[in-house]
Short mmCIF file of C-alpha atoms in Angstrom, two decimals:
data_model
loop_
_atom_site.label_atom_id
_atom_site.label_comp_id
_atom_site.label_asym_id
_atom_site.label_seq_id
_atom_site.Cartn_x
_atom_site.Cartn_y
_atom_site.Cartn_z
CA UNK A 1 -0.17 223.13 59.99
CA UNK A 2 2.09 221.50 56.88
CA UNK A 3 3.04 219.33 60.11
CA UNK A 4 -0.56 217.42 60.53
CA UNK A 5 -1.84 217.92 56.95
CA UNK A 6 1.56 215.81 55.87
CA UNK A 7 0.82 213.09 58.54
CA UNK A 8 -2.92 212.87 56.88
CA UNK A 9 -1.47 212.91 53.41
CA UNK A 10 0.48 209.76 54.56
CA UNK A 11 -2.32 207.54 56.53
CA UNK A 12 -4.76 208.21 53.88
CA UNK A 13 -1.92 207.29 51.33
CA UNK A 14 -1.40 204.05 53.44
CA UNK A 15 -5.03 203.22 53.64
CA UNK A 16 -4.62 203.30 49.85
CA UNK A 17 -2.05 201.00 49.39
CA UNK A 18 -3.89 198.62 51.63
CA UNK A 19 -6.91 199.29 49.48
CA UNK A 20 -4.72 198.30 46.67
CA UNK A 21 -3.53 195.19 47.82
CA UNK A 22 -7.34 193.81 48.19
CA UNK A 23 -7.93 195.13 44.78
CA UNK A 24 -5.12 192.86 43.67
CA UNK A 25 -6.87 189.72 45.29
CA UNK A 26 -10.17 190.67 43.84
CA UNK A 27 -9.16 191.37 39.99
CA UNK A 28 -7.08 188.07 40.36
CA UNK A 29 -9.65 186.27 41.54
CA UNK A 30 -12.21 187.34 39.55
CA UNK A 31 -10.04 186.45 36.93
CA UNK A 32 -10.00 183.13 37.60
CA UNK A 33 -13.38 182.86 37.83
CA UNK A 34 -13.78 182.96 41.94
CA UNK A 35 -16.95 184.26 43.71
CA UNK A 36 -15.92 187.83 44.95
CA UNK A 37 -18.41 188.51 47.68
CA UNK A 38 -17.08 191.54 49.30
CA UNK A 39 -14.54 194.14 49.29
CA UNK A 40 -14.24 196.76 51.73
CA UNK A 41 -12.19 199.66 53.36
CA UNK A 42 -11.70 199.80 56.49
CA UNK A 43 -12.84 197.32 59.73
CA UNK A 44 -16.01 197.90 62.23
CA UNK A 45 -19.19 198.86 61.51
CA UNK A 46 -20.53 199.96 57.84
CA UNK A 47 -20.92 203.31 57.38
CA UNK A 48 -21.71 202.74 53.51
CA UNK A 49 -22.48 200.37 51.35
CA UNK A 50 -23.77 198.89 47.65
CA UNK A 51 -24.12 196.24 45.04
CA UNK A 52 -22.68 196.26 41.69
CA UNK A 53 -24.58 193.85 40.07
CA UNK A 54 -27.73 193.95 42.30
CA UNK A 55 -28.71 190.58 43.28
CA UNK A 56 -26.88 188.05 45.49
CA UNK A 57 -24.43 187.19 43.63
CA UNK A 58 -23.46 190.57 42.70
CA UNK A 59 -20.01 192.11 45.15
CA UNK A 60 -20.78 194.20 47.73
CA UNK A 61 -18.56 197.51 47.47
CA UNK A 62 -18.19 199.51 50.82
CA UNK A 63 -16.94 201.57 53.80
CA UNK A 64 -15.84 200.78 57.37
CA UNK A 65 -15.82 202.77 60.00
CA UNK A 66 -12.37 202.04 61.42
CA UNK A 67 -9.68 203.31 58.57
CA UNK A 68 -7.33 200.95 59.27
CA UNK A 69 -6.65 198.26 56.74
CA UNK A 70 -9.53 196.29 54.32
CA UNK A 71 -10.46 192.96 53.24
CA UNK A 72 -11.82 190.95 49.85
CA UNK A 73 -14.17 188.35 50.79
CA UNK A 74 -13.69 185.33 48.35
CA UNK A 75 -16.00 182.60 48.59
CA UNK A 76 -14.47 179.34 50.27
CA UNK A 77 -10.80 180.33 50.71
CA UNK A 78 -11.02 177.40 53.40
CA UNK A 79 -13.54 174.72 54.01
CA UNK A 80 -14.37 176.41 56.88
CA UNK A 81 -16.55 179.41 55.13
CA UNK A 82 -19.98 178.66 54.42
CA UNK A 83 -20.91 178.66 51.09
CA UNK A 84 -24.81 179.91 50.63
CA UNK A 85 -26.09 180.17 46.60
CA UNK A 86 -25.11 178.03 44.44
CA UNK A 87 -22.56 180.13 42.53
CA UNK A 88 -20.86 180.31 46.07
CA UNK A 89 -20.30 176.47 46.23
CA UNK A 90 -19.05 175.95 42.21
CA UNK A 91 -16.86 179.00 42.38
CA UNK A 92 -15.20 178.22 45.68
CA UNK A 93 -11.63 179.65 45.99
CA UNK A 94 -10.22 175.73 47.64
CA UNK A 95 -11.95 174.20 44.52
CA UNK A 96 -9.74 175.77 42.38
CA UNK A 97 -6.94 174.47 40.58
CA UNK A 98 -3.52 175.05 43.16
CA UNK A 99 -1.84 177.87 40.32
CA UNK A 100 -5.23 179.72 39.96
CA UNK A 101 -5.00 179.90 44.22
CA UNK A 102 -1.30 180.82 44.18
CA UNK A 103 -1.69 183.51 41.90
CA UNK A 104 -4.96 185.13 43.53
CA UNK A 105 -2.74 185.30 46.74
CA UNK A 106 0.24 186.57 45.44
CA UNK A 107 -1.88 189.13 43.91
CA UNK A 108 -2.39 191.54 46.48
CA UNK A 109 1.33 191.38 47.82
CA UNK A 110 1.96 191.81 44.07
CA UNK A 111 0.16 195.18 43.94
CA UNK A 112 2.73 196.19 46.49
CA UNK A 113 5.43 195.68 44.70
CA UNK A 114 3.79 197.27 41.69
CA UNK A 115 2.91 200.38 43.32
CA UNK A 116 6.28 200.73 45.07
CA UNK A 117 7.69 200.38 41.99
CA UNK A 118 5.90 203.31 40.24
CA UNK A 119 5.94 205.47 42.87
CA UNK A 120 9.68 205.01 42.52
CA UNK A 121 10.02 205.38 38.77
CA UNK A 122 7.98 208.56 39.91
CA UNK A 123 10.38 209.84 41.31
CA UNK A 124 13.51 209.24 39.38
CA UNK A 125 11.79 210.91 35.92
CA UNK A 126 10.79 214.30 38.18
CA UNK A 127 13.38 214.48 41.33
CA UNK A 128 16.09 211.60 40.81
CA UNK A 129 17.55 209.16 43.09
CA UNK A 130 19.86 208.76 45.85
CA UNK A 131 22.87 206.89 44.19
CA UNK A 132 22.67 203.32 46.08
CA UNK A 133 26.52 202.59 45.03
CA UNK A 134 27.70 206.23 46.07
CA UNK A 135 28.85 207.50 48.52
CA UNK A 136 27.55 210.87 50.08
CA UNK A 137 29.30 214.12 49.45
CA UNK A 138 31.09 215.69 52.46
CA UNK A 139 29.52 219.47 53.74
CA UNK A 140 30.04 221.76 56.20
CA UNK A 141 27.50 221.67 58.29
CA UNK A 142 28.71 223.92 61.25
CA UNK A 143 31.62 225.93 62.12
CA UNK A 144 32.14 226.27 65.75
CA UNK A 145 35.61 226.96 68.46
CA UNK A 146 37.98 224.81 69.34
CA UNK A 147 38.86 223.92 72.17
CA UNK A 148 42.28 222.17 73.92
CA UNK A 149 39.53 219.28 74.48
CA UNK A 150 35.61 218.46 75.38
CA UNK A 151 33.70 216.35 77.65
CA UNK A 152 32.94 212.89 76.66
CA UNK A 153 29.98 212.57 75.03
CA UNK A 154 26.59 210.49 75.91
CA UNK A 155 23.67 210.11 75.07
CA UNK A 156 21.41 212.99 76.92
CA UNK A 157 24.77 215.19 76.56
CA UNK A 158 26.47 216.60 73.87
CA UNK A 159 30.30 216.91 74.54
CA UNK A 160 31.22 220.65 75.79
CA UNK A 161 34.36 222.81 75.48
CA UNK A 162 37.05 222.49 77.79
CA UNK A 163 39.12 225.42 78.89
CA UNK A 164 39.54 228.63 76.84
CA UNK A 165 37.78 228.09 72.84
CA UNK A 166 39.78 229.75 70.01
CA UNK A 167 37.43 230.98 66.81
CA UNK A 168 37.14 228.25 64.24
CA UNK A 169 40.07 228.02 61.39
CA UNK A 170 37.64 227.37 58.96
CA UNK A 171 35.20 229.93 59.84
CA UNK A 172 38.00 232.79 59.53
CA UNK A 173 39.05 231.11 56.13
CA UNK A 174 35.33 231.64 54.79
CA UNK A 175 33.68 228.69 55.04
CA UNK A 176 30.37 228.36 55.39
CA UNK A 177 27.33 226.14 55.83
CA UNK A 178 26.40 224.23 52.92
CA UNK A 179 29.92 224.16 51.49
CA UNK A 180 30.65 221.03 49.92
CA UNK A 181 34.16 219.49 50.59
CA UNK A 182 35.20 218.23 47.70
CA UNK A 183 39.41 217.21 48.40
CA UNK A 184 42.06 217.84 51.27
CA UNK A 185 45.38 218.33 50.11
CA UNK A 186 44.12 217.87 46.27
CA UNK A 187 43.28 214.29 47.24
CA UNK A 188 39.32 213.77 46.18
CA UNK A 189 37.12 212.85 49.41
CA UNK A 190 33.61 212.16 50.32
CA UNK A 191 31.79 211.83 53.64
CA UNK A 192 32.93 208.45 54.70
CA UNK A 193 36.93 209.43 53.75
CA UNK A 194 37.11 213.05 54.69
CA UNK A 195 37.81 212.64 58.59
CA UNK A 196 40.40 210.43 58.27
CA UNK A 197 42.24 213.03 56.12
CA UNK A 198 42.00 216.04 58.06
CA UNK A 199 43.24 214.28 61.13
CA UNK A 200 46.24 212.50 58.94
CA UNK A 201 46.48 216.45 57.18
CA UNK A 202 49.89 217.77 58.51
CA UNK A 203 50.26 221.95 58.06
CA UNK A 204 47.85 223.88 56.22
CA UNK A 205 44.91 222.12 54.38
CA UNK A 206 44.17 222.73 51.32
CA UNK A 207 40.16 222.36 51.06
CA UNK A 208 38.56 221.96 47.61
CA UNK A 209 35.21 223.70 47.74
CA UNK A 210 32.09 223.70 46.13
CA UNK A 211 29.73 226.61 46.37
CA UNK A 212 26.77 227.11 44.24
CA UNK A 213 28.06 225.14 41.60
CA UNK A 214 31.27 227.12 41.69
CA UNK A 215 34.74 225.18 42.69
CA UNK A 216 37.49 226.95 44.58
CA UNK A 217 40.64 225.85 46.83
CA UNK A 218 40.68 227.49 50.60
CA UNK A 219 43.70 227.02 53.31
CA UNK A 220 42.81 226.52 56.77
CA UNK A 221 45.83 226.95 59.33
CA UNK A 222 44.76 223.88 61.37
CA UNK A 223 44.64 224.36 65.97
CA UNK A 224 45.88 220.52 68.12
CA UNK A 225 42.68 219.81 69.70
CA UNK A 226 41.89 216.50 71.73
CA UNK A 227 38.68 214.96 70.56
CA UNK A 228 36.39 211.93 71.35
CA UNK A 229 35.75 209.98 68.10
CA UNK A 230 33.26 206.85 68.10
CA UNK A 231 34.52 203.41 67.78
CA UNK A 232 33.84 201.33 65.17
CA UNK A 233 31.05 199.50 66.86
CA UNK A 234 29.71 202.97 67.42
CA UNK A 235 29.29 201.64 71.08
CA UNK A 236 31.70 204.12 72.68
CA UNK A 237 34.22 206.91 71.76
CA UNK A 238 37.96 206.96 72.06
CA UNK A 239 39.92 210.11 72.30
CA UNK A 240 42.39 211.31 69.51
CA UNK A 241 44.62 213.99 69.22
CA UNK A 242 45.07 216.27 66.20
CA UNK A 243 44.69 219.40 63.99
CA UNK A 244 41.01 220.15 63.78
CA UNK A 245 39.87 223.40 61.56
CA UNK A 246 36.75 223.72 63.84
CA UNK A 247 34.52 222.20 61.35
CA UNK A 248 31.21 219.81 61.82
CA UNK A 249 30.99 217.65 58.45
CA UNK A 250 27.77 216.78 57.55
CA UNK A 251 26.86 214.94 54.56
CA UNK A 252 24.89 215.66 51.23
CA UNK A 253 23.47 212.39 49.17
CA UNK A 254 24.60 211.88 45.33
CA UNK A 255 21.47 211.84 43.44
CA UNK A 256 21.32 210.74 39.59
CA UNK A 257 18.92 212.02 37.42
CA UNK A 258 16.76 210.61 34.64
CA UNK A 259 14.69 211.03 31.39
CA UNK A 260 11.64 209.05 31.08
CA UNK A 261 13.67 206.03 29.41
CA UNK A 262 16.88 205.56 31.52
CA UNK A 263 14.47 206.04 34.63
CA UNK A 264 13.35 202.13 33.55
CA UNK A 265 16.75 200.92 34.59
CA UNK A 266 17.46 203.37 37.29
CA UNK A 267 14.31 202.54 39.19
CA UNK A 268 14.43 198.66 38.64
CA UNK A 269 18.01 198.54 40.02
CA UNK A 270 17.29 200.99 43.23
CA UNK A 271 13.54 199.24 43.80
CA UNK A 272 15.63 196.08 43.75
CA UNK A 273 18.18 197.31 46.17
CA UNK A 274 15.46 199.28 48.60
CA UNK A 275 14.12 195.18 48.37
CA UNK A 276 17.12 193.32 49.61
CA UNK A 277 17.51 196.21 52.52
CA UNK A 278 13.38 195.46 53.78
CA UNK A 279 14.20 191.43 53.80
CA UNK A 280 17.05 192.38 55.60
CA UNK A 281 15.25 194.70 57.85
CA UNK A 282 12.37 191.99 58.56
CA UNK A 283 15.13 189.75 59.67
CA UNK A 284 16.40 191.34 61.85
CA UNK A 285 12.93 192.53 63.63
CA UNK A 286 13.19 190.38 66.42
CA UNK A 287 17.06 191.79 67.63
CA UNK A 288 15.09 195.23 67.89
CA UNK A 289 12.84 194.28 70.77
CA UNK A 290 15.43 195.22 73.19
CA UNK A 291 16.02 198.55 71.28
CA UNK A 292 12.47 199.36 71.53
CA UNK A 293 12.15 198.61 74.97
CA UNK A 294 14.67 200.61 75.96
CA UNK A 295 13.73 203.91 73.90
CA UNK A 296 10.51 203.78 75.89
CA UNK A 297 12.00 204.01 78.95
CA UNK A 298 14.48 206.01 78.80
CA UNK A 299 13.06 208.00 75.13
CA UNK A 300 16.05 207.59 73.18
CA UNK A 301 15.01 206.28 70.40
CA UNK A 302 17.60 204.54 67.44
CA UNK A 303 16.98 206.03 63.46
CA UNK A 304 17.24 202.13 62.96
CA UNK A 305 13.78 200.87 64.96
CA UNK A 306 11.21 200.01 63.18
CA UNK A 307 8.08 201.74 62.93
CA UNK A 308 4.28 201.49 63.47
CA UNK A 309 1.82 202.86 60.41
CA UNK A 310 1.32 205.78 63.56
CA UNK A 311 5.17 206.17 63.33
CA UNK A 312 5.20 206.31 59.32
CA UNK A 313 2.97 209.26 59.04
CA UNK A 314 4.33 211.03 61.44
CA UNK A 315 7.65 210.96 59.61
CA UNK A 316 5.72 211.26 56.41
CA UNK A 317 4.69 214.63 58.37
CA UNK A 318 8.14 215.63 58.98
CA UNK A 319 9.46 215.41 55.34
CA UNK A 320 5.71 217.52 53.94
CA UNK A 321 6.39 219.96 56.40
CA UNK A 322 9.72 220.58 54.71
CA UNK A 323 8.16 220.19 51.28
CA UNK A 324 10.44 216.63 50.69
CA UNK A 325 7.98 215.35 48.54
CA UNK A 326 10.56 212.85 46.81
CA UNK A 327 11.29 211.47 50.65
CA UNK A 328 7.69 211.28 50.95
CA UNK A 329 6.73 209.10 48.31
CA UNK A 330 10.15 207.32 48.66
CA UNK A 331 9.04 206.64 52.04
CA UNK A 332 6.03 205.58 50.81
CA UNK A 333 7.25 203.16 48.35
CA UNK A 334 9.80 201.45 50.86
CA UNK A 335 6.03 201.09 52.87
CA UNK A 336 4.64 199.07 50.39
CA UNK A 337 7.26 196.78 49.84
CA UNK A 338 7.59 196.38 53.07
CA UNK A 339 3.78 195.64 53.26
CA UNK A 340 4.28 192.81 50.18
CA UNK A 341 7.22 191.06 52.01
CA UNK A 342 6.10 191.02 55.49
CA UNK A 343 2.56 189.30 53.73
CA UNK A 344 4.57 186.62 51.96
CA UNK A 345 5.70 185.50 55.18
CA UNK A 346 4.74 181.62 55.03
CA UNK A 347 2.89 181.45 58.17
CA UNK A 348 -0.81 181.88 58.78
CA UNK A 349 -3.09 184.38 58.50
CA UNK A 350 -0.79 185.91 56.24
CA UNK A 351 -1.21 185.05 52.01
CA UNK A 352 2.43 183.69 52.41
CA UNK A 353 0.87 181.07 54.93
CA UNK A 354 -2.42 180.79 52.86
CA UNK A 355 0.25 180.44 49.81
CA UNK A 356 2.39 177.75 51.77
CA UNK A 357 -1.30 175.22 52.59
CA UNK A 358 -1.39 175.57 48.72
CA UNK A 359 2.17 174.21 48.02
CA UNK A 360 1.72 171.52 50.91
CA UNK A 361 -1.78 170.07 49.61
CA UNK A 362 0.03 169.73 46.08
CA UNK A 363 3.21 168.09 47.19
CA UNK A 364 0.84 166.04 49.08
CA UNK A 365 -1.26 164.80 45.99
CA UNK A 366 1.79 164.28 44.16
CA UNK A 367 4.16 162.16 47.02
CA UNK A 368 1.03 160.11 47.91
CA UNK A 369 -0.55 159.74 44.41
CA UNK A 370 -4.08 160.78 45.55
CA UNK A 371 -5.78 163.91 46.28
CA UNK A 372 -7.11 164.06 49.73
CA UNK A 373 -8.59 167.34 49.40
CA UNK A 374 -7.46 170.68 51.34
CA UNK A 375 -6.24 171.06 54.71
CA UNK A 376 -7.73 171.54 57.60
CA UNK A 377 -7.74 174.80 58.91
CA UNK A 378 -8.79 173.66 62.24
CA UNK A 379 -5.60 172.08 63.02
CA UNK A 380 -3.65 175.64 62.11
CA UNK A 381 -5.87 177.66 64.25
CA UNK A 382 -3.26 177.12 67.50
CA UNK A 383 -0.20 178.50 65.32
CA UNK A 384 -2.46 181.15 63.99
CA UNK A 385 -3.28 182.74 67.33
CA UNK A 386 0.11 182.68 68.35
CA UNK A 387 1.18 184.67 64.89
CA UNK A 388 -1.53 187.03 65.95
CA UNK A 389 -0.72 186.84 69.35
CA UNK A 390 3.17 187.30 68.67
CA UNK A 391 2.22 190.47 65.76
CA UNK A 392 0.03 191.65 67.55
CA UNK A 393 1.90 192.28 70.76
CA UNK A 394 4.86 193.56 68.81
CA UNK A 395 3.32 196.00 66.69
CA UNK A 396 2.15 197.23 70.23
CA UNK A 397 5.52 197.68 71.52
CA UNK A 398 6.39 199.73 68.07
CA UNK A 399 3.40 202.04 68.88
CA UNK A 400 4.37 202.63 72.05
CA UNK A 401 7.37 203.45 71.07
CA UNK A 402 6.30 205.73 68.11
CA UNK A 403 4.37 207.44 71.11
CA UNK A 404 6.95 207.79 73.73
CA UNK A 405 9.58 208.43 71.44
CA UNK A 406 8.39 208.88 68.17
CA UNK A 407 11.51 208.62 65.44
CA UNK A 408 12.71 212.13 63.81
CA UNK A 409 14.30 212.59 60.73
CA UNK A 410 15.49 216.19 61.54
CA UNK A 411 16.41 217.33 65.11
#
């Protein structure tokens, strides 16, 4: 039940941010004195409507029938819109001066990046945030037997026990789930380090623990057990050889916490860094075609493809059902960011292509000395429906994917 109230809880707060990003447009370009016409939620059919002021040059305010996305309706963003009072054809959006444009379409983007931001500052004054420059703790997150050796792994199998499979070391020494592994052999570790030094561990190991706030030291009398460890590419294993306490290390994030001051600085540095990751994660969109194809047909599917809106509640689902609300609205801030970068792409229909016809027409004026007025949006229209064409077809491929083999956080 948690399950499909959570996935609601996320659409309808994704509706919202798109609802937010036209209310950035409108209050910028009402600002500016542009003719808002009409603002609505949602694409299809009406179901509701009104007026605020009455009268025809008042905005209309309403409701779609399709939830999925909105639109403001400015008055001549292109010389292609027909302009019908007269308060239409002085307040036309091209007529204006190129900043007053800029900043009308930067606005909604803009909106994005303002709510991610909150929604992260949110978050670091009542939960905290992951440490961006940390790295995780290393926890026990399974004791099992060992055995002389296993299969190899792949992907649809795990790897199994080979011959006779003694009781865990660890387990016997007390350790338990949960238990964070603080050193080996006194030497401090963390969940990137602490492999490496139980294989290079010779003898006992001396395991500094952390239970319920409450350090202590445990030896484990290590078993020789031949494993398969990934590579570095992660594309295959290798086997190695070594003393192995029976242990399956799983990690636990560093998270600092905040007052309402210091969560200023805390939240500008890790919005800034969850930035740099989603330009780097729009780049490399295209190298995940392959990815995607292949988790629909065989439905493995990679932590590391993207996702469709579909995709994103679902997920959002996941983390309610397990009361995450931090994740959630983490999640949902990473969404809106994403949402303002992908928009200030500079090609059309986006408002980073609208944004680049701006920059072009002044440029224009100024090389050539004269202003011969704005583009025409006639001669766009074949690289516009091949954006669509191209988006459109992709974020197909992503919902397939999200239905075949929908990403989970949690096995």
């Amino acid at each position: 039940m948690m399950y499909a109230l959570g996935i609601a809880a996320f659409a309808l707060c994704i509706l919202a941010s798109v609802a937010w990003h036209e209310c950035g447009h409108m209050w910028a370009a009402q600002a500016t004195g542009m003719k808002v016409r009409r603002y609505f939620v949602g694409f299809g059919p009406t179901v509701w409507s009104t007026r605020r002021p009455k009268g025809p040059d008042g905005i209309e305010y309403g409701l779609k029938a399709v939830p999925l996305g909105g639109f403001c309706d400015i008055a001549g963003m292109t010389m292609l819109d027909e302009l019908k009072t007269p308060v239409e054809r002085e307040k036309a959006m091209y007529k204006q001066a190129p900043w007053k444009r800029l900043f009308v379409l930067f606005a909604g983007p803009g909106m994005n990046f303002v709510l991610g931001a909150l929604l992260i500052y949110g978050v670091a004054v009542t939960a905290g945030l992951p440490a961006v420059d940390t790295p995780p703790k290393a926890a026990v997150s399974a004791t099992g037997c060992v055995a002389d050796s296993t299969t190899k792994p792949t992907k649809d199998q795990p790897p199994r026990p080979i011959g006779e499979c003694r009781p865990s070391p660890a387990a016997q020494a007390g350790l338990k789930f949960g238990d964070e592994i603080a050193s080996v052999n006194g030497t401090a570790v963390n969940a990137e380090t602490v492999i490496d030094a139980l294989q290079n561990a010779n003898g006992p190991v001396r395991l500094g623990i952390v239970r319920d706030g409450q350090q202590s030291e445990v030896t484990v009398d290590p078993l020789t057990s031949t494993k398969w460890r990934p590579t570095e590419d992660r594309k295959d294993y290798t086997q190695v050889t070594g003393p192995t306490i029976g242990i399956t290390v799983g990690t636990i994030g560093v998270v600092n916490h905040y007052n309402p001051l210091t969560a200023i600085g805390g939240a500008a540095a890790f919005t800034w860094d969850l930035g740099e990751k989603t330009v780097v994660a729009i780049g490399q969109l295209p190298q995940k075609v392959p990815a995607l194809i292949d988790a629909i047909r065989t439905g493995d599917r990679g932590i590391d493809t993207p996702s469709s809106l579909v995709g994103a509640s679902m997920i959002g689902g996941e983390v309610a059902e397990r009361n995450m609300w931090a994740v959630f609205f983490l999640l949902l801030a990473g969404l809106n960011l994403m949402l303002g970068l992908i928009n200030l792409l500079p090609v059309p229909p986006l408002d980073g292509g609208h944004m680049a016809v701006v920059i072009f027409e002044k440029i224009r004026d100024l090389v050539t000395g004269r202003k011969d007025g704005p583009v025409d949006y006639l001669k766009l229209a074949p690289l516009t429906y091949v954006v669509l064409a191209v988006g459109g077809s992709y974020m197909l491929l992503v919902l397939v994917a999200d239905i075949v083999a929908p990403l989970k956080l949690f096995n």
